[in-house]
């Protein structure tokens, strides 16, 4: 049989840290966090409040998740980031790359000092998060031009349409292709055709705004989405910029 001492040892051996947090955000107890690759000793947090450590905008978010877990009595799972801008007492010149966590928050069936409490298990998922972003970028990018591909365009157009329906924000769409690309491929080789495609992609990168989306739609077809742009301005842009790619 496992006794209380055994259970305490199990909790202390957890690789990810587990926090008992009160409704007001007080650290009641800290267990685990033994994976020293990702975590520091958290025992010094006991007795402090989230607001003592985390800046107000982020501390409010943590308290909202505690409220959700206590109100629903169900497991709440959230991914979140923490950087030096979120934590009090860290130098501004410190590392700005955020650390990503998955928080699993569950209400507990007892109170501490008159307050309801939750169990918050925090897992460092930074490596997984970075990999997911990289895979998403690869899935959204045309291999030759490094512009976005058709899949990404379709998602963006859905978002632009929703913005138009809700807030009447216009988006103009330019679609164009390269003349005689097949003849060039046949007569001069595909490497020359690829150079022409890359030249168009470079024009898009140089001339478009950060909010615009340039996509290689097909072999010689390109689509540019210009959010918050009326038709006449899109026509002016096309007349001025597209000839430079010829």
Coordinates of N, CA, C and O in Angstrom, one line a residue, residues 7-176:
X7 N 3.3 9.0 -1.1 CA 2.6 9.9 -2.0 C 3.3 11.3 -2.1 O 3.4 11.9 -3.2
X8 N 3.8 11.7 -1.0 CA 4.6 13.0 -1.0 C 5.8 12.8 -1.8 O 6.2 13.7 -2.6
X9 N 6.5 11.7 -1.7 CA 7.7 11.4 -2.5 C 7.3 11.4 -4.0 O 8.1 11.9 -4.9
X10 N 6.2 10.8 -4.4 CA 5.8 10.8 -5.8 C 5.5 12.2 -6.3 O 6.0 12.6 -7.4
X11 N 4.9 13.0 -5.5 CA 4.6 14.4 -5.9 C 5.9 15.2 -6.1 O 6.1 16.0 -7.0
X12 N 6.8 15.0 -5.2 CA 8.1 15.7 -5.3 C 8.9 15.2 -6.5 O 9.8 16.0 -7.0
X13 N 8.7 14.0 -7.0 CA 9.5 13.5 -8.1 C 8.9 13.9 -9.4 O 9.5 13.5 -10.5
X14 N 7.7 14.6 -9.5 CA 7.1 14.9 -10.7 C 8.1 15.8 -11.6 O 8.7 16.7 -11.1
X15 N 8.3 15.4 -12.8 CA 9.2 16.2 -13.7 C 8.7 17.7 -13.9 O 9.5 18.6 -14.0
X16 N 7.3 17.8 -14.0 CA 6.8 19.2 -14.2 C 6.3 19.7 -12.9 O 5.8 18.9 -12.0
X17 N 6.4 21.0 -12.7 CA 5.9 21.6 -11.4 C 4.4 21.6 -11.3 O 3.7 21.8 -12.3
X18 N 3.9 21.3 -10.1 CA 2.5 21.3 -9.8 C 2.3 22.3 -8.7 O 2.9 22.2 -7.6
X19 N 1.4 23.3 -8.9 CA 1.2 24.3 -7.9 C -0.2 24.2 -7.4 O -1.2 24.0 -8.1
X20 N -0.4 24.4 -6.1 CA -1.7 24.6 -5.4 C -1.9 26.1 -5.3 O -1.1 26.7 -4.6
X21 N -2.8 26.6 -6.0 CA -3.1 28.0 -6.0 C -4.5 28.4 -5.5 O -5.4 27.7 -5.8
X22 N -4.5 29.4 -4.7 CA -5.8 29.8 -4.1 C -6.6 30.7 -5.1 O -6.0 31.1 -6.1
X23 N -7.8 30.9 -4.8 CA -8.7 31.7 -5.7 C -8.1 33.1 -5.9 O -8.2 33.7 -6.9
X24 N -7.4 33.6 -4.9 CA -6.8 35.0 -5.0 C -5.4 34.9 -5.6 O -4.8 36.0 -5.7
X25 N -5.0 33.7 -6.0 CA -3.7 33.7 -6.6 C -2.5 33.4 -5.7 O -1.3 33.7 -6.1
X26 N -2.7 32.9 -4.5 CA -1.6 32.7 -3.6 C -1.1 31.3 -3.9 O -1.8 30.3 -4.1
X27 N 0.3 31.2 -3.8 CA 0.9 29.9 -4.0 C 0.9 29.2 -2.6 O 1.6 29.5 -1.7
X28 N 0.0 28.2 -2.5 CA -0.2 27.5 -1.3 C 0.8 26.4 -1.1 O 1.3 26.1 0.0
X29 N 1.1 25.7 -2.2 CA 2.1 24.6 -2.2 C 2.7 24.4 -3.5 O 2.1 24.7 -4.5
X30 N 3.9 23.9 -3.6 CA 4.6 23.6 -4.9 C 5.2 22.2 -4.8 O 5.9 21.9 -3.8
X31 N 4.9 21.4 -5.8 CA 5.4 20.0 -5.9 C 6.2 19.9 -7.2 O 5.9 20.5 -8.2
X32 N 7.1 18.9 -7.3 CA 7.7 18.5 -8.5 C 8.6 19.5 -9.1 O 9.3 20.3 -8.4
X33 N 8.6 19.6 -10.5 CA 9.6 20.4 -11.2 C 11.0 19.9 -11.1 O 11.9 20.7 -11.1
X34 N 11.1 18.6 -11.1 CA 12.5 18.0 -10.9 C 13.3 18.0 -12.2 O 14.5 17.7 -12.2
X35 N 12.6 18.3 -13.4 CA 13.4 18.3 -14.6 C 14.1 19.7 -14.7 O 13.6 20.7 -15.1
X36 N 15.4 19.6 -14.2 CA 16.1 20.9 -14.1 C 16.6 21.5 -15.5 O 17.1 22.6 -15.5
X37 N 16.3 20.8 -16.6 CA 16.6 21.4 -17.9 C 15.6 22.5 -18.1 O 16.0 23.4 -18.9
X38 N 14.4 22.5 -17.5 CA 13.4 23.5 -17.8 C 13.0 24.3 -16.6 O 12.4 25.4 -16.8
X39 N 13.2 23.8 -15.4 CA 12.6 24.5 -14.2 C 13.6 24.8 -13.2 O 14.6 24.0 -13.0
X40 N 13.3 25.8 -12.4 CA 14.1 26.1 -11.2 C 13.3 25.7 -10.0 O 12.1 25.4 -10.1
X41 N 13.9 25.6 -8.9 CA 13.3 25.3 -7.6 C 12.2 26.3 -7.3 O 12.4 27.5 -7.2
X42 N 10.9 25.8 -7.2 CA 9.8 26.7 -7.0 C 9.3 26.8 -5.5 O 8.3 27.5 -5.3
X43 N 10.1 26.2 -4.6 CA 9.6 26.1 -3.2 C 9.5 27.5 -2.6 O 8.8 27.8 -1.7
X44 N 10.4 28.4 -3.1 CA 10.4 29.8 -2.6 C 9.1 30.6 -2.9 O 8.9 31.7 -2.4
X45 N 8.3 30.1 -3.8 CA 7.1 30.8 -4.2 C 6.0 30.7 -3.1 O 5.0 31.5 -3.1
X46 N 6.0 29.7 -2.3 CA 5.0 29.4 -1.3 C 4.8 30.6 -0.4 O 5.7 31.2 0.1
X47 N 3.5 31.1 -0.3 CA 3.2 32.2 0.5 C 3.1 33.5 -0.3 O 2.5 34.5 0.1
X48 N 3.7 33.5 -1.5 CA 3.6 34.7 -2.4 C 2.3 34.6 -3.3 O 1.7 33.5 -3.3
X49 N 2.0 35.7 -3.9 CA 0.9 35.8 -4.8 C 1.4 35.9 -6.2 O 2.5 36.5 -6.5
X50 N 0.5 35.5 -7.2 CA 0.9 35.6 -8.6 C 1.2 37.1 -8.9 O 2.1 37.4 -9.6
X51 N 0.4 38.0 -8.3 CA 0.6 39.4 -8.5 C 1.9 39.9 -8.0 O 2.4 41.0 -8.4
X52 N 2.5 39.2 -7.1 CA 3.9 39.6 -6.6 C 4.9 39.3 -7.6 O 6.0 39.9 -7.6
X53 N 4.7 38.4 -8.5 CA 5.7 37.9 -9.4 C 5.5 38.3 -10.9 O 6.4 38.6 -11.6
X54 N 4.2 38.4 -11.2 CA 3.8 38.6 -12.6 C 3.2 40.0 -12.8 O 2.4 40.4 -12.0
X55 N 3.5 40.6 -13.9 CA 3.0 42.0 -14.2 C 1.4 41.9 -14.3 O 0.9 40.9 -14.7
X56 N 0.8 43.0 -14.1 CA -0.7 43.0 -13.9 C -1.4 42.4 -15.1 O -2.4 41.6 -14.9
X57 N -1.1 42.7 -16.4 CA -1.8 42.2 -17.5 C -1.8 40.7 -17.6 O -2.8 40.0 -17.9
X58 N -0.7 40.1 -17.2 CA -0.5 38.7 -17.3 C -1.1 38.0 -16.0 O -1.7 36.9 -16.1
X59 N -0.9 38.7 -14.9 CA -1.5 38.2 -13.6 C -3.0 38.0 -13.7 O -3.6 37.1 -13.2
X60 N -3.6 39.0 -14.3 CA -5.1 39.0 -14.5 C -5.5 37.7 -15.3 O -6.5 37.1 -15.0
X61 N -4.7 37.4 -16.3 CA -5.0 36.2 -17.1 C -4.9 35.0 -16.3 O -5.8 34.1 -16.4
X62 N -3.9 34.8 -15.5 CA -3.8 33.7 -14.6 C -5.0 33.6 -13.7 O -5.6 32.5 -13.5
X63 N -5.4 34.7 -13.1 CA -6.6 34.6 -12.2 C -7.9 34.3 -12.9 O -8.7 33.6 -12.4
X64 N -8.0 34.7 -14.2 CA -9.1 34.3 -15.0 C -9.2 32.8 -15.2 O -10.3 32.2 -15.1
X65 N -8.1 32.2 -15.4 CA -8.0 30.7 -15.6 C -8.4 30.0 -14.3 O -9.1 29.0 -14.3
X66 N -7.9 30.5 -13.2 CA -8.3 29.9 -11.9 C -9.8 30.0 -11.7 O -10.5 29.1 -11.3
X67 N -10.4 31.2 -12.0 CA -11.8 31.4 -11.9 C -12.6 30.4 -12.8 O -13.6 29.8 -12.4
X68 N -12.1 30.2 -14.0 CA -12.8 29.3 -14.9 C -12.8 27.8 -14.4 O -13.8 27.2 -14.4
X69 N -11.6 27.4 -13.8 CA -11.5 26.1 -13.3 C -12.5 25.9 -12.1 O -13.1 24.9 -12.0
X70 N -12.5 26.9 -11.2 CA -13.3 26.8 -10.0 C -14.8 26.8 -10.4 O -15.6 26.1 -9.8
X71 N -15.2 27.6 -11.4 CA -16.6 27.8 -11.8 C -17.1 26.5 -12.5 O -18.2 26.1 -12.3
X72 N -16.2 25.9 -13.4 CA -16.7 24.8 -14.2 C -16.5 23.5 -13.5 O -17.2 22.5 -13.8
X73 N -15.6 23.4 -12.5 CA -15.2 22.2 -11.9 C -14.7 21.1 -12.9 O -14.6 19.9 -12.6
X74 N -14.3 21.6 -14.1 CA -13.7 20.7 -15.1 C -12.3 21.1 -15.4 O -11.8 22.2 -15.0
X75 N -11.6 20.2 -16.0 CA -10.2 20.5 -16.3 C -10.1 21.6 -17.4 O -10.7 21.5 -18.4
X76 N -9.3 22.6 -17.1 CA -9.0 23.7 -18.0 C -7.6 23.5 -18.6 O -6.6 23.3 -17.8
X77 N -7.4 23.5 -19.9 CA -6.1 23.3 -20.5 C -5.9 24.6 -21.4 O -6.7 24.9 -22.2
X78 N -4.8 25.3 -21.1 CA -4.4 26.5 -21.8 C -2.9 26.5 -22.1 O -2.1 26.1 -21.3
X79 N -2.6 26.9 -23.3 CA -1.2 27.2 -23.7 C -0.9 28.7 -23.5 O -1.8 29.5 -23.8
X80 N 0.2 29.0 -22.9 CA 0.5 30.4 -22.6 C 2.0 30.6 -22.7 O 2.8 29.7 -22.6
X81 N 2.4 31.9 -22.8 CA 3.9 32.2 -22.9 C 4.2 33.1 -21.7 O 3.4 33.9 -21.2
X82 N 5.5 33.1 -21.3 CA 6.0 34.0 -20.3 C 7.4 34.4 -20.8 O 8.2 33.6 -21.3
X83 N 7.6 35.7 -20.8 CA 8.9 36.3 -21.2 C 9.4 37.3 -20.1 O 8.7 37.5 -19.1
X84 N 10.5 37.8 -20.3 CA 11.0 38.8 -19.2 C 10.2 40.0 -19.1 O 10.2 40.6 -18.0
X85 N 9.3 40.3 -20.1 CA 8.4 41.4 -20.0 C 7.2 41.1 -19.1 O 6.5 42.0 -18.6
X86 N 7.0 39.8 -18.8 CA 5.8 39.5 -18.0 C 6.2 39.3 -16.5 O 5.3 39.4 -15.6
X87 N 7.5 39.0 -16.2 CA 7.9 38.7 -14.9 C 8.5 39.9 -14.2 O 9.4 40.5 -14.8
X88 N 8.1 40.2 -13.0 CA 8.7 41.4 -12.3 C 10.1 41.0 -11.8 O 10.4 39.9 -11.5
X89 N 10.9 42.1 -11.8 CA 12.3 41.9 -11.3 C 13.3 41.4 -12.2 O 14.5 41.4 -11.9
X90 N 12.9 41.1 -13.5 CA 13.9 40.7 -14.5 C 14.4 41.9 -15.2 O 13.6 42.8 -15.5
X91 N 15.7 41.9 -15.6 CA 16.2 43.1 -16.3 C 15.6 43.1 -17.7 O 15.3 42.1 -18.3
X92 N 15.3 44.3 -18.2 CA 14.7 44.5 -19.5 C 15.6 44.0 -20.6 O 15.2 43.6 -21.7
X93 N 17.0 44.0 -20.4 CA 17.9 43.5 -21.4 C 18.0 41.9 -21.3 O 18.8 41.4 -22.1
X94 N 17.2 41.3 -20.5 CA 17.2 39.8 -20.4 C 16.7 39.2 -21.7 O 16.2 39.9 -22.6
X95 N 16.7 37.9 -21.8 CA 16.2 37.2 -23.0 C 14.7 37.5 -23.2 O 13.9 37.4 -22.3
X96 N 14.4 37.9 -24.4 CA 13.1 38.2 -24.8 C 12.3 37.1 -25.4 O 11.1 37.2 -25.7
X97 N 13.0 36.0 -25.8 CA 12.3 34.8 -26.4 C 11.4 34.2 -25.3 O 11.8 33.8 -24.2
X98 N 10.1 34.2 -25.6 CA 9.2 33.7 -24.6 C 9.3 32.2 -24.4 O 9.7 31.4 -25.3
X99 N 9.0 31.7 -23.2 CA 8.9 30.3 -22.9 C 7.4 29.9 -22.9 O 6.6 30.6 -22.3
X100 N 7.1 28.9 -23.6 CA 5.7 28.4 -23.8 C 5.4 27.3 -22.8 O 6.3 26.4 -22.6
X101 N 4.3 27.4 -22.2 CA 3.8 26.4 -21.3 C 2.4 25.9 -21.7 O 1.6 26.6 -22.3
X102 N 2.1 24.6 -21.2 CA 0.8 24.1 -21.2 C 0.3 24.0 -19.8 O 1.0 23.3 -19.0
X103 N -0.7 24.8 -19.4 CA -1.2 24.7 -18.1 C -2.5 23.8 -18.0 O -3.4 24.0 -18.8
X104 N -2.5 22.9 -17.1 CA -3.7 22.1 -16.8 C -4.1 22.4 -15.4 O -3.4 22.2 -14.4
X105 N -5.3 23.0 -15.4 CA -5.9 23.5 -14.1 C -7.1 22.8 -13.7 O -8.1 22.7 -14.5
X106 N -7.1 22.3 -12.5 CA -8.3 21.5 -12.0 C -8.6 22.0 -10.6 O -7.8 22.1 -9.7
X107 N -9.9 22.3 -10.4 CA -10.4 22.6 -9.1 C -10.3 21.5 -8.1 O -10.5 20.3 -8.5
X108 N -9.9 21.8 -6.9 CA -9.8 20.8 -5.8 C -10.9 20.8 -4.9 O -11.6 21.9 -4.7
X109 N -11.2 19.7 -4.2 CA -12.4 19.6 -3.4 C -12.2 19.9 -1.9 O -12.7 19.3 -1.0
X110 N -11.3 20.9 -1.7 CA -11.1 21.4 -0.3 C -10.7 22.8 -0.4 O -10.4 23.4 -1.4
X111 N -10.7 23.5 0.8 CA -10.3 24.9 0.9 C -9.0 25.0 1.8 O -8.8 24.1 2.6
X112 N -8.3 26.1 1.6 CA -7.1 26.4 2.4 C -7.3 27.8 2.9 O -7.4 28.7 2.1
X113 N -7.2 27.9 4.2 CA -7.4 29.3 4.8 C -8.7 30.0 4.3 O -8.7 31.2 4.1
X114 N -9.7 29.2 4.1 CA -11.0 29.7 3.8 C -11.2 30.0 2.3 O -12.2 30.5 1.8
X115 N -10.2 29.6 1.5 CA -10.2 29.9 0.0 C -10.3 28.6 -0.8 O -9.6 27.6 -0.5
X116 N -11.1 28.6 -1.8 CA -11.0 27.5 -2.8 C -9.7 27.5 -3.5 O -9.0 28.5 -3.6
X117 N -9.3 26.3 -3.9 CA -7.9 26.1 -4.5 C -8.0 25.3 -5.7 O -8.9 24.5 -5.9
X118 N -7.0 25.4 -6.6 CA -6.9 24.6 -7.8 C -5.5 24.0 -7.8 O -4.5 24.5 -7.2
X119 N -5.4 22.9 -8.6 CA -4.1 22.3 -8.9 C -3.7 22.8 -10.3 O -4.5 22.7 -11.3
X120 N -2.5 23.5 -10.5 CA -2.1 24.0 -11.8 C -0.8 23.3 -12.1 O 0.2 23.5 -11.4
X121 N -0.8 22.4 -13.1 CA 0.4 21.7 -13.6 C 0.9 22.5 -14.8 O 0.2 22.6 -15.8
X122 N 2.1 22.9 -14.8 CA 2.7 23.7 -15.9 C 3.8 22.8 -16.6 O 4.8 22.4 -15.9
X123 N 3.6 22.6 -17.9 CA 4.6 21.8 -18.6 C 5.3 22.8 -19.7 O 4.6 23.5 -20.4
X124 N 6.6 22.8 -19.7 CA 7.3 23.5 -20.7 C 7.2 22.9 -22.1 O 7.7 21.8 -22.3
X125 N 6.5 23.6 -23.0 CA 6.3 23.0 -24.3 C 7.0 23.9 -25.4 O 6.6 23.8 -26.6
X126 N 8.0 24.6 -25.0 CA 8.6 25.5 -26.0 C 9.2 24.8 -27.2 O 9.0 25.3 -28.3
X127 N 9.8 23.7 -27.0 CA 10.4 22.9 -28.2 C 9.2 22.4 -29.1 O 9.3 22.5 -30.3
X128 N 8.2 21.9 -28.5 CA 7.0 21.5 -29.3 C 6.4 22.6 -30.0 O 6.0 22.5 -31.2
X129 N 6.2 23.8 -29.3 CA 5.6 24.9 -29.9 C 6.4 25.4 -31.1 O 5.9 25.7 -32.1
X130 N 7.7 25.5 -30.9 CA 8.6 25.9 -32.0 C 8.5 25.0 -33.2 O 8.5 25.4 -34.4
X131 N 8.5 23.7 -32.9 CA 8.3 22.7 -34.0 C 7.0 22.8 -34.7 O 6.9 22.8 -36.0
X132 N 5.9 23.1 -34.0 CA 4.6 23.2 -34.6 C 4.6 24.5 -35.5 O 4.0 24.4 -36.6
X133 N 5.2 25.5 -35.0 CA 5.3 26.8 -35.9 C 6.0 26.5 -37.2 O 5.6 26.9 -38.3
X134 N 7.2 25.8 -37.0 CA 8.0 25.5 -38.2 C 7.3 24.6 -39.2 O 7.3 24.9 -40.4
X135 N 6.6 23.6 -38.7 CA 5.8 22.7 -39.6 C 4.7 23.5 -40.2 O 4.4 23.2 -41.4
X136 N 4.0 24.4 -39.5 CA 3.0 25.2 -40.1 C 3.5 26.1 -41.2 O 2.9 26.2 -42.2
X137 N 4.7 26.7 -40.9 CA 5.3 27.5 -41.9 C 5.6 26.7 -43.2 O 5.4 27.2 -44.3
X138 N 6.2 25.5 -43.0 CA 6.5 24.7 -44.1 C 5.3 24.3 -44.9 O 5.3 24.3 -46.1
X139 N 4.2 24.0 -44.2 CA 2.9 23.7 -44.8 C 2.3 24.8 -45.6 O 1.4 24.6 -46.4
X140 N 2.6 26.1 -45.2 CA 2.0 27.2 -45.8 C 2.9 27.9 -46.8 O 2.5 29.0 -47.4
X141 N 4.0 27.4 -47.1 CA 5.0 28.1 -47.9 C 5.3 27.3 -49.2 O 5.4 26.1 -49.2
X142 N 5.3 28.1 -50.3 CA 5.7 27.5 -51.6 C 7.2 27.2 -51.6 O 8.0 28.0 -51.2
X143 N 7.6 26.0 -52.0 CA 9.0 25.6 -51.9 C 10.0 26.4 -52.7 O 11.1 26.7 -52.3
X144 N 9.6 26.8 -53.9 CA 10.5 27.5 -54.8 C 10.6 28.9 -54.4 O 11.7 29.5 -54.2
X145 N 9.5 29.6 -54.2 CA 9.6 31.1 -54.0 C 9.6 31.5 -52.5 O 9.9 32.7 -52.2
X146 N 9.2 30.6 -51.6 CA 9.1 30.9 -50.2 C 7.9 32.0 -50.0 O 7.9 32.5 -48.9
X147 N 7.1 32.2 -51.0 CA 5.9 32.9 -50.8 C 4.9 31.9 -50.1 O 5.1 30.7 -50.1
X148 N 3.7 32.5 -49.7 CA 2.7 31.6 -49.2 C 2.1 30.8 -50.3 O 2.2 31.1 -51.5
X149 N 1.5 29.7 -50.0 CA 0.9 28.8 -51.0 C -0.6 28.9 -51.0 O -1.2 29.7 -50.2
X150 N -1.3 28.1 -51.8 CA -2.7 28.2 -51.9 C -3.5 27.9 -50.6 O -4.5 28.5 -50.3
X151 N -3.0 27.0 -49.8 CA -3.6 26.6 -48.6 C -3.7 27.8 -47.6 O -4.7 28.1 -47.0
X152 N -2.5 28.5 -47.5 CA -2.5 29.7 -46.7 C -3.4 30.8 -47.2 O -4.1 31.5 -46.4
X153 N -3.5 31.0 -48.5 CA -4.3 32.0 -49.1 C -5.8 31.7 -48.8 O -6.5 32.6 -48.4
X154 N -6.2 30.5 -48.9 CA -7.6 30.1 -48.6 C -8.0 30.5 -47.2 O -9.1 31.0 -46.9
X155 N -7.1 30.2 -46.3 CA -7.4 30.5 -44.9 C -7.5 32.0 -44.7 O -8.4 32.5 -44.0
X156 N -6.5 32.8 -45.3 CA -6.5 34.2 -45.1 C -7.8 34.9 -45.8 O -8.3 35.8 -45.2
X157 N -8.2 34.3 -46.9 CA -9.4 34.9 -47.6 C -10.6 34.7 -46.7 O -11.5 35.6 -46.7
X158 N -10.7 33.6 -46.0 CA -11.8 33.3 -45.1 C -11.8 34.4 -44.0 O -12.9 34.9 -43.7
X159 N -10.7 34.7 -43.5 CA -10.6 35.7 -42.4 C -10.9 37.1 -43.0 O -11.6 37.9 -42.3
X160 N -10.5 37.4 -44.2 CA -10.8 38.7 -44.8 C -12.3 38.9 -45.0 O -12.8 39.9 -44.8
X161 N -12.9 37.8 -45.4 CA -14.3 37.8 -45.7 C -15.1 38.0 -44.4 O -16.1 38.8 -44.4
X162 N -14.7 37.4 -43.3 CA -15.3 37.6 -42.0 C -15.2 39.0 -41.6 O -16.1 39.6 -41.0
X163 N -14.0 39.6 -41.8 CA -13.8 41.0 -41.4 C -14.7 41.9 -42.2 O -15.3 42.9 -41.7
X164 N -14.9 41.6 -43.5 CA -15.8 42.4 -44.3 C -17.2 42.3 -43.8 O -17.9 43.3 -43.8
X165 N -17.6 41.1 -43.5 CA -19.0 40.9 -43.1 C -19.3 41.6 -41.8 O -20.4 42.2 -41.5
X166 N -18.3 41.6 -40.8 CA -18.5 42.2 -39.5 C -18.3 43.7 -39.5 O -19.0 44.4 -38.8
X167 N -17.2 44.1 -40.2 CA -16.8 45.5 -40.0 C -16.7 46.3 -41.3 O -16.2 47.4 -41.3
X168 N -17.1 45.7 -42.4 CA -17.0 46.3 -43.8 C -15.6 46.7 -44.1 O -15.4 47.7 -44.8
X169 N -14.6 45.9 -43.7 CA -13.2 46.2 -44.1 C -13.0 45.5 -45.4 O -13.1 44.3 -45.6
X170 N -12.7 46.4 -46.4 CA -12.5 45.8 -47.8 C -11.2 45.1 -48.0 O -10.2 45.4 -47.3
X171 N -11.1 44.1 -48.8 CA -9.9 43.4 -49.2 C -9.9 43.3 -50.7 O -10.9 42.8 -51.3
X172 N -8.9 43.8 -51.4 CA -8.8 43.6 -52.9 C -7.9 42.4 -53.2 O -6.9 42.2 -52.5
X173 N -8.2 41.7 -54.3 CA -7.5 40.6 -54.7 C -6.9 40.8 -56.1 O -7.7 41.1 -57.0
X174 N -5.6 40.6 -56.2 CA -5.0 40.7 -57.5 C -4.6 39.3 -57.9 O -4.0 38.6 -57.1
X175 N -4.9 38.9 -59.2 CA -4.5 37.6 -59.7 C -3.8 37.8 -61.0 O -4.4 38.5 -61.9
X176 N -2.6 37.3 -61.2 CA -1.9 37.5 -62.5 C -1.0 36.3 -62.7 O -0.8 35.5 -61.8

